[in-house]
Coordinates of C-alpha atoms in Angstrom, one line a residue:
Chain A
X26 CA 0.1 -0.1 0.3
X27 CA 1.0 3.7 -1.2
X28 CA 1.0 6.2 1.9
X29 CA -0.2 9.4 1.6
X30 CA 3.0 12.4 1.8
X31 CA 1.5 15.3 3.2
X32 CA 2.6 18.6 1.9
X33 CA 2.3 21.2 4.2
X34 CA 2.5 25.3 3.9
X35 CA 1.9 27.9 6.6
X36 CA 1.0 31.6 6.2
X37 CA 1.5 33.8 9.1
X38 CA -0.3 37.1 8.8
X39 CA -1.4 40.1 10.3
X40 CA -5.8 40.6 9.7
X41 CA -5.4 43.3 7.8
X42 CA -7.4 43.9 4.3
X43 CA -3.8 45.0 2.4
X44 CA -2.8 41.4 2.8
X45 CA -5.8 39.3 1.0
X46 CA -4.1 39.5 -2.3
X47 CA -1.1 37.7 -0.6
X48 CA -3.0 34.8 0.7
X49 CA -4.8 34.7 -3.1
X50 CA -1.9 34.0 -4.1
X51 CA -0.4 32.1 -1.8
X52 CA -3.3 29.5 -2.4
X53 CA -3.5 29.4 -5.6
X54 CA 0.5 28.9 -5.7
X55 CA 0.0 25.9 -3.3
X56 CA -3.1 24.9 -4.6
X57 CA -1.6 24.8 -8.2
X58 CA 1.3 22.9 -6.8
X59 CA -1.1 20.2 -5.4
X60 CA -2.7 19.4 -8.7
X61 CA -6.0 21.5 -8.4
X62 CA -7.6 22.1 -11.9
X63 CA -8.0 25.7 -12.9
X64 CA -11.3 26.1 -12.3
X65 CA -10.8 24.5 -8.7
X66 CA -7.7 27.0 -7.6
X67 CA -10.2 29.6 -8.1
X68 CA -12.9 28.1 -6.2
X69 CA -10.0 28.0 -3.3
X70 CA -9.2 31.6 -4.0
X71 CA -12.5 32.8 -3.1
X72 CA -13.4 30.3 0.2
X73 CA -10.2 31.2 1.5
X74 CA -10.2 34.7 0.8
X75 CA -13.7 34.7 2.1
X76 CA -13.1 32.9 5.0
X77 CA -9.7 35.9 5.7
X78 CA -12.1 38.8 5.3
X79 CA -14.7 37.3 7.9
X80 CA -11.6 37.0 10.3
X81 CA -10.4 40.8 9.4
X82 CA -14.0 41.8 9.8
X83 CA -15.5 39.9 13.1
X84 CA -12.5 38.1 15.3
X85 CA -11.2 40.8 16.8
X86 CA -14.0 43.3 18.0
X87 CA -12.9 45.2 21.0
X88 CA -9.4 43.3 21.4
X89 CA -6.1 43.9 20.0
X90 CA -5.9 42.0 16.5
X91 CA -3.4 38.9 16.5
X92 CA -1.4 37.4 14.0
X93 CA -4.1 34.7 11.6
X94 CA -2.6 31.4 10.8
X95 CA -3.3 30.1 7.2
X96 CA -2.0 26.1 7.3
X97 CA -2.3 24.4 4.0
X98 CA -1.7 20.8 3.9
X99 CA -1.9 18.6 0.6
X100 CA -2.2 15.2 0.2
X101 CA -2.3 13.4 -3.1
X102 CA -6.4 13.1 -2.3
X103 CA -7.2 16.2 -1.3
X104 CA -6.0 19.7 0.0
X105 CA -7.5 21.1 3.4
X106 CA -6.7 25.0 4.5
X107 CA -7.2 25.8 8.2
X108 CA -7.8 29.4 9.2
X109 CA -6.9 29.9 12.1
X110 CA -7.4 33.2 14.6
X111 CA -7.2 33.7 18.1
X112 CA -10.1 35.9 18.4
X113 CA -13.2 36.8 20.1
X114 CA -14.4 33.7 18.9
X115 CA -18.3 33.1 18.9
X116 CA -20.9 30.4 19.8
X117 CA -21.5 28.2 16.3
X118 CA -24.6 26.7 17.9
X119 CA -26.2 29.7 17.9
X120 CA -26.8 30.4 14.4
X121 CA -26.6 27.9 10.9
X122 CA -23.3 30.0 9.8
X123 CA -23.7 30.5 5.9
X124 CA -25.8 27.6 5.3
X125 CA -28.5 29.7 3.2
X126 CA -27.6 32.6 0.8
X127 CA -28.4 36.2 2.2
X128 CA -29.5 38.5 -0.5
X129 CA -31.8 40.6 2.4
X130 CA -28.2 42.4 3.3
X131 CA -25.0 43.0 1.9
X132 CA -23.0 41.0 3.6
X133 CA -24.6 38.0 4.3
X134 CA -22.8 35.6 1.6
X135 CA -19.5 35.3 2.1
X136 CA -20.1 32.0 4.2
X137 CA -22.5 30.5 2.1
X138 CA -19.8 31.0 -1.0
X139 CA -17.2 29.1 1.2
X140 CA -19.8 26.0 1.8
X141 CA -20.5 26.5 -1.8
X142 CA -17.2 26.2 -3.0
X143 CA -15.4 23.3 -0.5
X144 CA -16.5 20.2 -0.1
X145 CA -16.3 20.0 3.6
X146 CA -16.3 22.8 5.7
X147 CA -16.4 22.7 9.5
X148 CA -16.2 25.5 12.1
X149 CA -14.5 25.3 15.6
X150 CA -15.2 28.2 17.8
X151 CA -16.9 29.3 21.6
X152 CA -16.7 33.1 22.8
X153 CA -12.8 33.6 23.7
X154 CA -11.6 30.8 22.4
X155 CA -10.9 32.2 19.0
X156 CA -11.8 30.4 15.8
X157 CA -10.6 27.7 13.5
X158 CA -12.2 27.1 10.0
X159 CA -11.2 23.5 8.4
X160 CA -12.1 23.7 4.5
X161 CA -11.5 20.7 2.7
X162 CA -11.2 20.5 -1.6
X163 CA -10.9 16.7 -3.0
X164 CA -8.3 16.2 -6.0
X165 CA -10.5 15.6 -8.7
X166 CA -9.6 12.6 -10.4
Chain B
X28 CA -12.2 53.2 -13.8
X29 CA -14.6 54.6 -16.9
X30 CA -17.2 56.1 -16.6
X31 CA -19.9 57.0 -19.6
X32 CA -23.1 58.4 -19.8
X33 CA -25.0 56.2 -22.8
X34 CA -27.6 57.8 -24.9
X35 CA -28.1 60.5 -22.3
X36 CA -29.8 57.8 -19.6
X37 CA -27.9 55.0 -18.8
X38 CA -24.5 55.1 -16.9
X39 CA -22.0 52.6 -17.8
X40 CA -19.1 52.6 -15.0
X41 CA -16.0 49.8 -15.9
X42 CA -14.3 48.5 -13.1
X43 CA -11.0 45.9 -13.5
X44 CA -8.9 44.1 -12.0
X45 CA -9.7 42.2 -8.7
X46 CA -12.1 43.2 -6.3
X47 CA -11.9 42.0 -2.5
X48 CA -12.3 43.7 0.9
X49 CA -8.9 46.3 -0.2
X50 CA -9.7 47.0 -3.5
X51 CA -13.7 47.2 -3.9
X52 CA -14.2 50.4 -2.9
X53 CA -13.6 51.4 -6.2
X54 CA -16.3 49.6 -7.4
X55 CA -18.5 50.9 -4.3
X56 CA -17.2 54.9 -5.8
X57 CA -18.2 53.8 -8.9
X58 CA -21.6 52.3 -8.3
X59 CA -22.6 54.8 -5.1
X60 CA -21.2 58.2 -7.2
X61 CA -23.3 56.7 -10.7
X62 CA -26.7 56.8 -7.9
X63 CA -25.7 60.1 -6.1
X64 CA -25.1 61.8 -9.3
X65 CA -28.8 61.4 -10.1
X66 CA -28.4 58.0 -12.8
X67 CA -30.7 55.1 -11.7
X68 CA -30.2 53.2 -14.6
X69 CA -26.8 51.6 -14.3
X70 CA -24.2 49.4 -16.1
X71 CA -21.8 47.6 -14.2
X72 CA -19.1 46.6 -16.6
X73 CA -16.5 44.1 -14.9
X74 CA -15.2 42.5 -18.2
X75 CA -11.8 43.2 -17.1
X76 CA -12.8 42.2 -13.4
X77 CA -10.4 38.5 -12.7
X78 CA -11.9 38.3 -9.5
X79 CA -14.6 39.0 -7.4
X80 CA -15.8 38.2 -3.6
X81 CA -19.1 38.6 -1.4
X82 CA -17.4 42.5 -0.5
X83 CA -18.1 43.2 -4.6
X84 CA -21.2 41.6 -4.7
X85 CA -22.7 43.3 -1.1
X86 CA -21.8 46.5 -3.2
X87 CA -23.8 45.8 -5.9
X88 CA -26.6 44.4 -4.3
X89 CA -26.9 47.7 -2.3
X90 CA -26.4 49.8 -5.5
X91 CA -29.4 47.9 -7.0
X92 CA -31.5 48.2 -4.0
X93 CA -31.1 51.9 -4.7
X94 CA -31.2 51.9 -8.4
X95 CA -34.4 49.9 -7.9
X96 CA -36.3 52.6 -5.2
X97 CA -35.5 55.3 -7.7
X98 CA -37.4 53.2 -10.3
X99 CA -34.3 52.4 -11.8
X100 CA -32.1 49.4 -12.7
X101 CA -28.3 47.6 -12.7
X102 CA -27.3 44.9 -15.1
X103 CA -23.6 43.9 -14.8
X104 CA -21.8 42.7 -17.6
X105 CA -19.3 40.0 -17.6
X106 CA -17.8 37.1 -19.1
X107 CA -14.7 35.4 -17.3
X108 CA -15.9 32.4 -16.5
X109 CA -14.7 32.8 -12.6
X110 CA -16.4 35.7 -11.8
X111 CA -19.8 34.8 -13.8
X112 CA -19.4 31.6 -11.5
X113 CA -19.6 34.0 -8.0
X114 CA -23.0 35.5 -9.4
X115 CA -24.6 32.1 -10.4
X116 CA -23.3 30.3 -7.5
X117 CA -24.8 33.2 -4.9
X118 CA -27.5 32.7 -6.6
X119 CA -27.3 37.0 -7.4
X120 CA -27.2 36.4 -11.5
X121 CA -30.8 37.1 -12.1
X122 CA -30.6 39.7 -9.4
X123 CA -28.4 41.8 -10.5
X124 CA -29.1 40.9 -14.0
X125 CA -25.8 39.6 -15.0
X126 CA -25.1 39.2 -18.6
X127 CA -22.0 38.4 -20.9
X128 CA -21.7 41.8 -22.9
X129 CA -22.7 45.1 -22.5
X130 CA -24.8 45.3 -25.4
X131 CA -26.9 42.4 -23.3
X132 CA -26.8 44.8 -20.7
X133 CA -27.9 47.9 -22.7
X134 CA -30.7 45.8 -24.3
X135 CA -32.0 44.5 -20.6
X136 CA -32.2 47.9 -19.4
X137 CA -33.9 49.4 -22.2
X138 CA -36.3 47.0 -22.4
X139 CA -36.6 47.9 -18.5
X140 CA -37.0 51.4 -18.9
X141 CA -39.8 51.1 -21.6
X142 CA -41.6 49.1 -19.6
X143 CA -41.7 51.5 -16.7
X144 CA -42.7 53.8 -19.6
X145 CA -39.7 55.5 -20.7
X146 CA -38.4 55.7 -24.2
X147 CA -36.9 52.3 -25.5
X148 CA -33.3 53.6 -27.1

């Protein structure tokens, strides 16, 4: 049996909109290196940038911003991306975040796109404990 | 950002590049600027946009609502597959009258204006 070899790339980055393009370029590079199709690379860029933008907008309300960790782990089957912040966290049970598209307000689509573009999305968070979003996209073929 | 008034009633705004939370204020400036200037019929030309996400979508949804409040409408022209896909997947393509070309957007808005009693161009 052939064992999967995991390649891991970590990006530690300030929660600042000026770095969104850096996140997008890094994700595109890692995903392309992992063998993702052009279309899947485009999907990943949106999903990860939406998640990172959510961190910028919400994770550090009322507290001092801390660096965000974006960890990309590629195997021969999938690419897993974790976006980890040490912000204020939230109660994941309080609402079905991103499961439905909310067109009634101008900022209600980010997490919905993440769910649509990724094969698997899991959010681990609690008030005061930061947030970890784990996303997976399978390699086609 | 390119602005053009078509046939004296349709304001076209063309924005290029990548539209994320850092760069989308360019789009907001263009859309809000046109509405503030009294244009309720807006054609947003995103033909040269390579990336858009929910921040850009939010600006366009807000622009469409403001245009509708003034009995106008908004149409988005974009043909790049990854950009078009964001509209399709988010379910905003119909709301924002997303079409492939500027000509199609002009036709949609001309028809909508005519239906409101204005003169079709």
